[in-house]
Short mmCIF file of C-alpha atoms and ligand atoms in Angstrom, two decimals:
data_model
loop_
_atom_site.label_atom_id
_atom_site.label_comp_id
_atom_site.label_asym_id
_atom_site.label_seq_id
_atom_site.Cartn_x
_atom_site.Cartn_y
_atom_site.Cartn_z
CA MET A 7 -9.71 -37.61 -30.89
CA LYS A 8 -11.81 -36.63 -28.02
CA SER A 9 -11.02 -32.77 -26.60
CA ILE A 10 -13.02 -30.85 -23.08
CA VAL A 11 -15.25 -28.21 -24.97
CA VAL A 12 -17.05 -25.62 -23.13
CA LYS A 13 -19.76 -24.71 -25.22
CA GLN A 14 -20.62 -21.72 -23.08
CA PRO A 15 -20.53 -20.61 -19.26
CA ASN A 16 -21.79 -23.52 -17.51
CA ASP A 17 -22.05 -26.07 -20.27
CA LEU A 18 -18.88 -28.51 -20.98
CA ILE A 19 -19.15 -31.43 -23.09
CA ILE A 20 -16.60 -33.95 -24.43
CA GLU A 21 -16.52 -33.72 -28.19
CA GLU A 22 -15.77 -35.64 -30.69
CA ARG A 23 -13.15 -33.94 -33.21
CA GLU A 24 -10.56 -34.23 -36.26
CA VAL A 25 -6.95 -34.54 -35.06
CA PRO A 26 -5.44 -31.24 -35.70
CA GLN A 27 -2.64 -30.62 -38.03
CA PRO A 28 0.49 -28.50 -37.31
CA ALA A 29 0.59 -25.64 -39.04
CA LYS A 30 3.74 -23.87 -40.29
CA GLY A 31 6.25 -23.44 -37.45
CA GLU A 32 3.70 -25.41 -34.80
CA VAL A 33 3.94 -28.89 -33.37
CA ARG A 34 1.42 -31.14 -32.68
CA VAL A 35 0.95 -32.78 -29.00
CA LYS A 36 -0.29 -36.28 -27.53
CA VAL A 37 -1.24 -34.92 -24.25
CA LYS A 38 -0.74 -37.13 -21.04
CA LEU A 39 -1.26 -35.19 -18.49
CA ALA A 40 -2.95 -31.79 -17.89
CA GLY A 41 -3.56 -29.63 -14.55
CA ILE A 42 -6.87 -27.92 -13.43
CA CYS A 43 -6.42 -24.27 -12.91
CA GLY A 44 -8.93 -21.39 -11.26
CA SER A 45 -9.26 -20.00 -14.75
CA ASP A 46 -10.52 -22.88 -15.92
CA SER A 47 -12.93 -23.47 -13.94
CA HIS A 48 -13.53 -19.29 -13.98
CA ILE A 49 -14.35 -20.29 -18.11
CA TYR A 50 -16.39 -22.40 -17.13
CA ARG A 51 -18.51 -21.02 -14.93
CA GLY A 52 -18.81 -17.55 -17.06
CA HIS A 53 -16.42 -16.11 -15.05
CA ASN A 54 -13.55 -15.11 -17.28
CA PRO A 55 -13.96 -11.44 -19.14
CA PHE A 56 -11.52 -12.97 -21.88
CA ALA A 57 -12.76 -16.32 -22.95
CA LYS A 58 -14.83 -16.68 -26.42
CA TYR A 59 -16.60 -19.77 -26.33
CA PRO A 60 -17.19 -22.60 -28.02
CA ARG A 61 -13.36 -23.35 -25.76
CA VAL A 62 -10.91 -26.02 -25.64
CA ILE A 63 -9.85 -25.14 -21.94
CA GLY A 64 -6.87 -26.35 -20.43
CA HIS A 65 -3.46 -24.10 -20.07
CA GLU A 66 -1.40 -26.74 -18.07
CA PHE A 67 -0.32 -29.74 -19.84
CA PHE A 68 2.19 -31.82 -21.03
CA GLY A 69 2.46 -34.67 -23.67
CA ILE A 70 4.57 -36.65 -26.34
CA ILE A 71 5.31 -33.85 -29.83
CA ASP A 72 3.71 -36.76 -32.74
CA ASP A 73 4.13 -34.55 -35.60
CA VAL A 74 5.54 -31.47 -36.49
CA GLY A 75 4.80 -28.53 -39.13
CA GLU A 76 6.54 -26.65 -42.17
CA ASN A 77 10.17 -25.42 -40.54
CA VAL A 78 10.28 -27.33 -37.41
CA ASP A 79 13.25 -30.27 -37.05
CA ILE A 80 11.36 -33.23 -37.74
CA ALA A 81 13.94 -34.80 -35.07
CA ARG A 82 11.28 -33.38 -32.37
CA ILE A 83 8.90 -35.89 -33.18
CA GLY A 84 9.31 -38.42 -29.74
CA GLU A 85 10.12 -35.58 -27.28
CA ARG A 86 8.39 -35.38 -24.12
CA VAL A 87 6.80 -31.30 -23.57
CA SER A 88 5.71 -29.29 -21.53
CA VAL A 89 3.88 -26.31 -22.90
CA ASP A 90 3.53 -22.67 -21.91
CA PRO A 91 0.54 -20.95 -22.38
CA VAL A 92 1.99 -17.84 -23.30
CA ILE A 93 2.14 -16.44 -27.34
CA SER A 94 3.27 -13.18 -28.01
CA CYS A 95 4.06 -11.39 -30.97
CA GLY A 96 7.70 -10.75 -30.41
CA HIS A 97 7.85 -7.20 -31.53
CA CYS A 98 5.30 -4.99 -29.60
CA TYR A 99 6.87 -2.63 -26.59
CA PRO A 100 6.25 -5.03 -23.74
CA CYS A 101 8.15 -7.93 -26.24
CA SER A 102 10.85 -5.66 -26.97
CA VAL A 103 12.01 -5.99 -22.76
CA GLY A 104 11.24 -9.06 -21.94
CA ARG A 105 7.74 -9.46 -20.76
CA PRO A 106 5.51 -11.47 -23.40
CA ASN A 107 3.30 -12.17 -21.23
CA VAL A 108 1.59 -8.70 -21.14
CA CYS A 109 1.90 -8.61 -25.31
CA GLU A 110 -0.32 -6.44 -26.75
CA SER A 111 -1.25 -8.89 -29.29
CA LEU A 112 -1.13 -11.44 -26.28
CA THR A 113 -3.03 -14.94 -27.25
CA VAL A 114 -3.20 -17.45 -24.13
CA LEU A 115 -4.24 -21.45 -24.91
CA GLY A 116 -7.23 -22.74 -23.25
CA VAL A 117 -8.27 -18.78 -23.01
CA HIS A 118 -8.32 -17.33 -26.11
CA ARG A 119 -7.00 -19.72 -28.39
CA ASP A 120 -8.06 -23.85 -28.08
CA GLY A 121 -5.98 -25.12 -24.85
CA GLY A 122 -4.14 -28.65 -24.13
CA PHE A 123 -8.04 -30.52 -22.49
CA SER A 124 -7.37 -32.97 -25.58
CA GLN A 125 -5.81 -35.60 -26.75
CA TYR A 126 -3.74 -33.81 -28.75
CA ALA A 127 -3.22 -30.01 -29.34
CA VAL A 128 -1.23 -27.80 -31.79
CA VAL A 129 0.89 -24.89 -30.42
CA PRO A 130 4.12 -22.90 -31.88
CA SER A 131 7.32 -24.94 -31.36
CA GLN A 132 8.73 -22.82 -29.55
CA ASN A 133 5.83 -22.97 -27.03
CA ALA A 134 6.76 -26.89 -26.33
CA TYR A 135 9.78 -26.74 -24.30
CA THR A 136 11.80 -30.08 -24.04
CA ILE A 137 11.87 -32.24 -20.72
CA PRO A 138 14.76 -34.02 -19.47
CA ASP A 139 14.16 -37.45 -18.58
CA GLU A 140 14.98 -37.30 -14.73
CA ILE A 141 11.95 -34.87 -14.67
CA SER A 142 8.73 -36.81 -14.73
CA ASP A 143 5.29 -36.44 -16.30
CA GLU A 144 3.76 -35.23 -12.89
CA SER A 145 6.16 -32.55 -12.00
CA ALA A 146 6.85 -31.50 -15.93
CA VAL A 147 2.63 -31.01 -15.83
CA MET A 148 3.62 -28.68 -12.30
CA ILE A 149 5.82 -26.64 -14.85
CA GLU A 150 3.36 -23.46 -14.98
CA PRO A 151 1.95 -23.51 -12.19
CA PHE A 152 5.66 -23.13 -10.69
CA THR A 153 6.83 -19.81 -14.14
CA ILE A 154 3.32 -18.02 -11.73
CA ALA A 155 6.12 -17.96 -8.61
CA ALA A 156 8.99 -17.71 -10.72
CA ASN A 157 7.64 -14.63 -12.46
CA VAL A 158 6.71 -13.27 -9.03
CA THR A 159 9.66 -13.70 -7.47
CA ALA A 160 11.55 -12.12 -10.44
CA HIS A 161 9.88 -9.02 -9.83
CA LEU A 162 10.84 -9.34 -6.28
CA LYS A 163 14.16 -10.81 -6.04
CA PRO A 164 13.83 -12.09 -2.47
CA THR A 165 17.12 -12.41 -0.65
CA GLU A 166 18.19 -14.64 2.57
CA ASN A 167 17.55 -11.22 4.55
CA ASP A 168 13.48 -10.81 3.07
CA VAL A 169 10.77 -12.11 5.96
CA ALA A 170 7.87 -12.58 3.48
CA LEU A 171 4.11 -13.30 4.30
CA ILE A 172 1.73 -15.16 1.92
CA TYR A 173 -2.18 -14.14 1.47
CA GLY A 174 -3.81 -17.31 0.52
CA ALA A 175 -2.59 -21.21 0.66
CA GLY A 176 -3.79 -22.54 -2.77
CA PRO A 177 -1.24 -23.24 -5.74
CA MET A 178 -0.32 -20.03 -6.22
CA GLY A 179 0.59 -19.22 -2.53
CA LEU A 180 2.20 -23.04 -2.20
CA THR A 181 4.01 -22.96 -5.50
CA SER A 182 5.72 -18.67 -4.40
CA VAL A 183 6.15 -20.86 -0.69
CA GLN A 184 8.41 -23.26 -2.26
CA ALA A 185 10.19 -21.00 -4.55
CA LEU A 186 11.16 -19.00 -1.46
CA LYS A 187 12.32 -20.93 0.79
CA GLY A 188 13.54 -23.72 -1.88
CA VAL A 189 15.23 -21.19 -4.18
CA TYR A 190 15.89 -18.42 -2.59
CA ASN A 191 16.15 -19.29 1.12
CA VAL A 192 14.28 -16.75 2.65
CA LYS A 193 14.85 -16.22 5.96
CA GLU A 194 10.79 -16.54 7.17
CA VAL A 195 7.60 -17.55 4.77
CA ILE A 196 4.33 -17.16 7.10
CA VAL A 197 1.12 -17.91 5.05
CA VAL A 198 -2.40 -16.29 6.11
CA ASP A 199 -5.28 -18.33 5.27
CA ARG A 200 -8.29 -19.50 6.71
CA ILE A 201 -8.79 -22.70 6.16
CA ASP A 202 -6.55 -25.09 8.28
CA GLU A 203 -6.37 -27.75 6.33
CA ARG A 204 -4.53 -25.29 3.24
CA LEU A 205 -2.80 -23.82 6.12
CA ASN A 206 -1.14 -27.33 6.87
CA MET A 207 -0.32 -28.17 3.00
CA ALA A 208 1.97 -24.88 3.25
CA LYS A 209 3.06 -25.90 5.83
CA ILE A 210 4.72 -28.94 3.88
CA SER A 211 5.52 -26.39 1.67
CA GLY A 212 8.06 -25.24 3.68
CA ALA A 213 6.12 -22.37 5.49
CA ASP A 214 7.99 -21.06 8.58
CA ARG A 215 4.71 -20.14 10.27
CA VAL A 216 0.87 -20.02 9.44
CA ILE A 217 -1.92 -17.84 10.65
CA ASN A 218 -5.15 -18.69 10.20
CA ASN A 219 -6.86 -15.15 10.17
CA THR A 220 -10.40 -16.40 10.16
CA SER A 221 -11.24 -14.52 13.83
CA LEU A 222 -8.30 -12.66 14.59
CA SER A 223 -6.60 -9.46 13.24
CA LEU A 224 -3.75 -10.10 11.15
CA LYS A 225 -2.79 -6.84 12.45
CA ASP A 226 -2.96 -7.39 15.83
CA GLU A 227 -1.44 -10.90 15.79
CA LEU A 228 1.92 -9.59 13.98
CA ASP A 229 2.32 -6.76 16.19
CA ARG A 230 2.20 -9.50 19.20
CA LEU A 231 4.76 -11.60 17.22
CA SER A 232 6.85 -8.00 16.22
CA ILE A 233 6.96 -9.17 12.60
CA LYS A 234 6.74 -6.59 9.69
CA PRO A 235 6.99 -8.12 6.59
CA THR A 236 9.72 -7.01 4.02
CA VAL A 237 8.06 -8.92 1.44
CA ILE A 238 4.25 -9.45 0.77
CA ILE A 239 2.46 -11.86 -1.93
CA ASP A 240 -1.14 -11.38 -2.76
CA ALA A 241 -1.98 -14.99 -3.59
CA ALA A 242 -5.37 -14.82 -2.08
CA CYS A 243 -6.54 -12.14 -4.49
CA HIS A 244 -8.97 -10.09 -2.34
CA PRO A 245 -9.45 -6.22 -3.29
CA SER A 246 -9.17 -5.76 0.75
CA ILE A 247 -6.01 -7.25 1.01
CA LEU A 248 -3.63 -4.83 -0.68
CA GLN A 249 -5.12 -1.88 1.97
CA GLU A 250 -4.40 -4.56 4.98
CA ALA A 251 -0.91 -5.25 3.40
CA ILE A 252 0.42 -1.63 3.23
CA THR A 253 -0.64 -1.31 6.10
CA ILE A 254 1.17 -4.69 7.70
CA ALA A 255 4.24 -3.66 5.45
CA SER A 256 7.43 -2.97 6.51
CA PRO A 257 8.94 -0.04 5.72
CA ALA A 258 10.69 -0.24 2.16
CA ALA A 259 8.76 -3.55 1.68
CA ARG A 260 7.53 -4.70 -2.13
CA ILE A 261 4.74 -6.20 -2.22
CA LEU A 262 2.69 -7.86 -5.15
CA ILE A 263 -0.92 -8.00 -6.44
CA MET A 264 -2.38 -10.96 -8.73
CA GLY A 265 -5.78 -10.67 -8.19
CA PHE A 266 -8.18 -9.41 -11.49
CA SER A 267 -10.74 -7.87 -9.60
CA SER A 268 -12.54 -4.98 -10.93
CA GLU A 269 -13.75 -4.00 -7.46
CA ALA A 270 -12.05 -0.53 -5.89
CA CYS A 271 -9.17 -1.03 -3.14
CA PRO A 272 -9.14 2.99 -0.90
CA ILE A 273 -5.77 3.33 -0.37
CA THR A 274 -3.95 6.48 0.66
CA GLN A 275 -0.72 8.21 -1.13
CA GLN A 276 0.60 8.61 2.57
CA SER A 277 0.75 5.07 3.30
CA ILE A 278 2.80 3.80 0.52
CA THR A 279 4.82 7.01 0.50
CA SER A 280 6.19 7.35 4.15
CA LYS A 281 7.66 3.91 3.69
CA GLU A 282 8.70 3.99 0.35
CA LEU A 283 7.19 0.95 -0.55
CA SER A 284 7.30 -0.73 -4.03
CA ILE A 285 3.82 -2.61 -5.09
CA PHE A 286 4.63 -4.88 -8.30
CA SER A 287 2.15 -7.20 -10.10
CA SER A 288 2.34 -10.51 -11.66
CA ARG A 289 0.65 -12.14 -14.88
CA LEU A 290 1.31 -15.35 -15.97
CA ASN A 291 4.55 -16.36 -16.88
CA ALA A 292 7.81 -14.23 -18.95
CA LYS A 293 9.94 -17.18 -20.52
CA LYS A 294 9.82 -18.72 -17.24
CA PHE A 295 9.92 -22.47 -18.15
CA PRO A 296 13.59 -22.96 -18.30
CA VAL A 297 13.45 -21.41 -14.88
CA VAL A 298 11.25 -23.61 -13.70
CA ILE A 299 12.91 -26.50 -15.35
CA ASP A 300 16.69 -25.54 -13.77
CA TRP A 301 14.76 -25.33 -10.04
CA LEU A 302 12.85 -29.32 -10.83
CA LYS A 303 16.99 -30.61 -12.06
CA GLU A 304 18.31 -29.07 -8.82
CA LYS A 305 15.50 -30.25 -6.88
CA LEU A 306 14.96 -27.45 -5.47
CA ILE A 307 11.04 -27.64 -5.54
CA ASP A 308 8.57 -30.39 -5.42
CA PRO A 309 5.18 -30.47 -7.45
CA GLN A 310 4.02 -33.72 -5.46
CA LYS A 311 3.53 -32.25 -2.48
CA LEU A 312 0.77 -29.58 -4.47
CA ILE A 313 -1.21 -32.42 -6.30
CA THR A 314 -4.32 -34.20 -4.19
CA HIS A 315 -6.46 -35.47 -7.10
CA ARG A 316 -6.30 -37.19 -10.08
CA PHE A 317 -9.01 -37.90 -12.37
CA ASP A 318 -9.55 -39.68 -16.61
CA TYR A 319 -10.15 -37.00 -18.32
CA ILE A 320 -13.65 -38.53 -19.33
CA LYS A 321 -14.26 -37.33 -15.56
CA VAL A 322 -13.77 -33.57 -16.26
CA ILE A 323 -16.67 -32.60 -14.76
CA GLN A 324 -16.54 -34.31 -11.43
CA ALA A 325 -12.57 -33.51 -11.31
CA ILE A 326 -13.53 -29.43 -11.72
CA GLU A 327 -16.53 -29.61 -8.94
CA THR A 328 -14.12 -31.77 -6.79
CA PHE A 329 -11.68 -28.46 -7.84
CA GLU A 330 -14.50 -25.83 -6.81
CA LYS A 331 -15.74 -27.42 -3.37
CA ASP A 332 -12.94 -29.57 -1.30
CA GLN A 333 -11.26 -26.48 -1.00
CA LYS A 334 -10.14 -28.23 2.71
CA GLN A 335 -8.31 -31.63 0.44
CA CYS A 336 -8.15 -30.33 -3.19
CA CYS A 337 -5.23 -28.80 -4.06
CA LYS A 338 -3.95 -29.60 -7.95
CA VAL A 339 -5.93 -31.82 -9.67
CA LEU A 340 -4.61 -33.55 -12.71
CA LEU A 341 -6.53 -35.16 -15.49
CA THR A 342 -5.02 -38.12 -17.42
CA PHE A 343 -5.07 -38.50 -21.12
CA SER A 344 -4.80 -42.04 -23.29
ZN1 ZN B 416 -3.02 -21.75 -14.11
ZN1 ZN B 417 4.04 -8.37 -28.20
#
């Protein structure tokens, strides 16, 4: 089989490997589609502190089970499945409170262990979620990016009375827009970004208002419009954003961050406590695949609106470079395997 392997930073090859055998409790997935995500590019470029090399990257993938290991029902062979990349121990404190995404011995497929950019991948059976026939292959491969939004909204508990502001109209921002409007029916969703083409994608995904903050002060613009966001999501992940978010937030607002920067960001106790703000963080997803599968069955979200490019896996370097460079036209890039 062919696997896409990052040998070391900036050295990616398509390698011939032996088809892996599923171990006890595992299934083997013949991969059909995979999605390129920021973290794949970060591992390729050597910017992911958790990655070990060489690594088969890819944590968003869909395919067909073609073999099972010991203790797995043989009837699963032939199932269409999407794979949750989060592998957890099941018994540490975070696991015991339903937070396997921050398990003390967390393993993420495509980061800590070989992932889905390969013709075949072996994964724990319980990580392979059965996809109902009514959900298309392309929607199924988009489940993982939408679980990010499902995890975010599980923390924020949005309501119809909320005015939400999202920083960043990339895939994480756009899946959040679709969840807030399609699932939670939030009163108003505002998206802030510096690229008009991306803001246009946010409108297509359901944003009520978009703001390009390249050359204006977001705070002044919101003051002018008399808008005080009650929910703020930082999907742009710049360390300067939290401070601004605290400033523009309504009293009693909830703010959620997803960034991984190690740079300090200056905030004061007073700015948070005076408004009694709640600040959440969200990482990966805590068993949210069934939630997103339900959203898809009920047609509350539309992943097609995010898919802009498709490449054969042979062209993976071109695909990653398109994802990295073409920020105006590019949102989700899919790789097809055969
Ligand atoms: Zn991802
Ligand atoms: Zn655990």
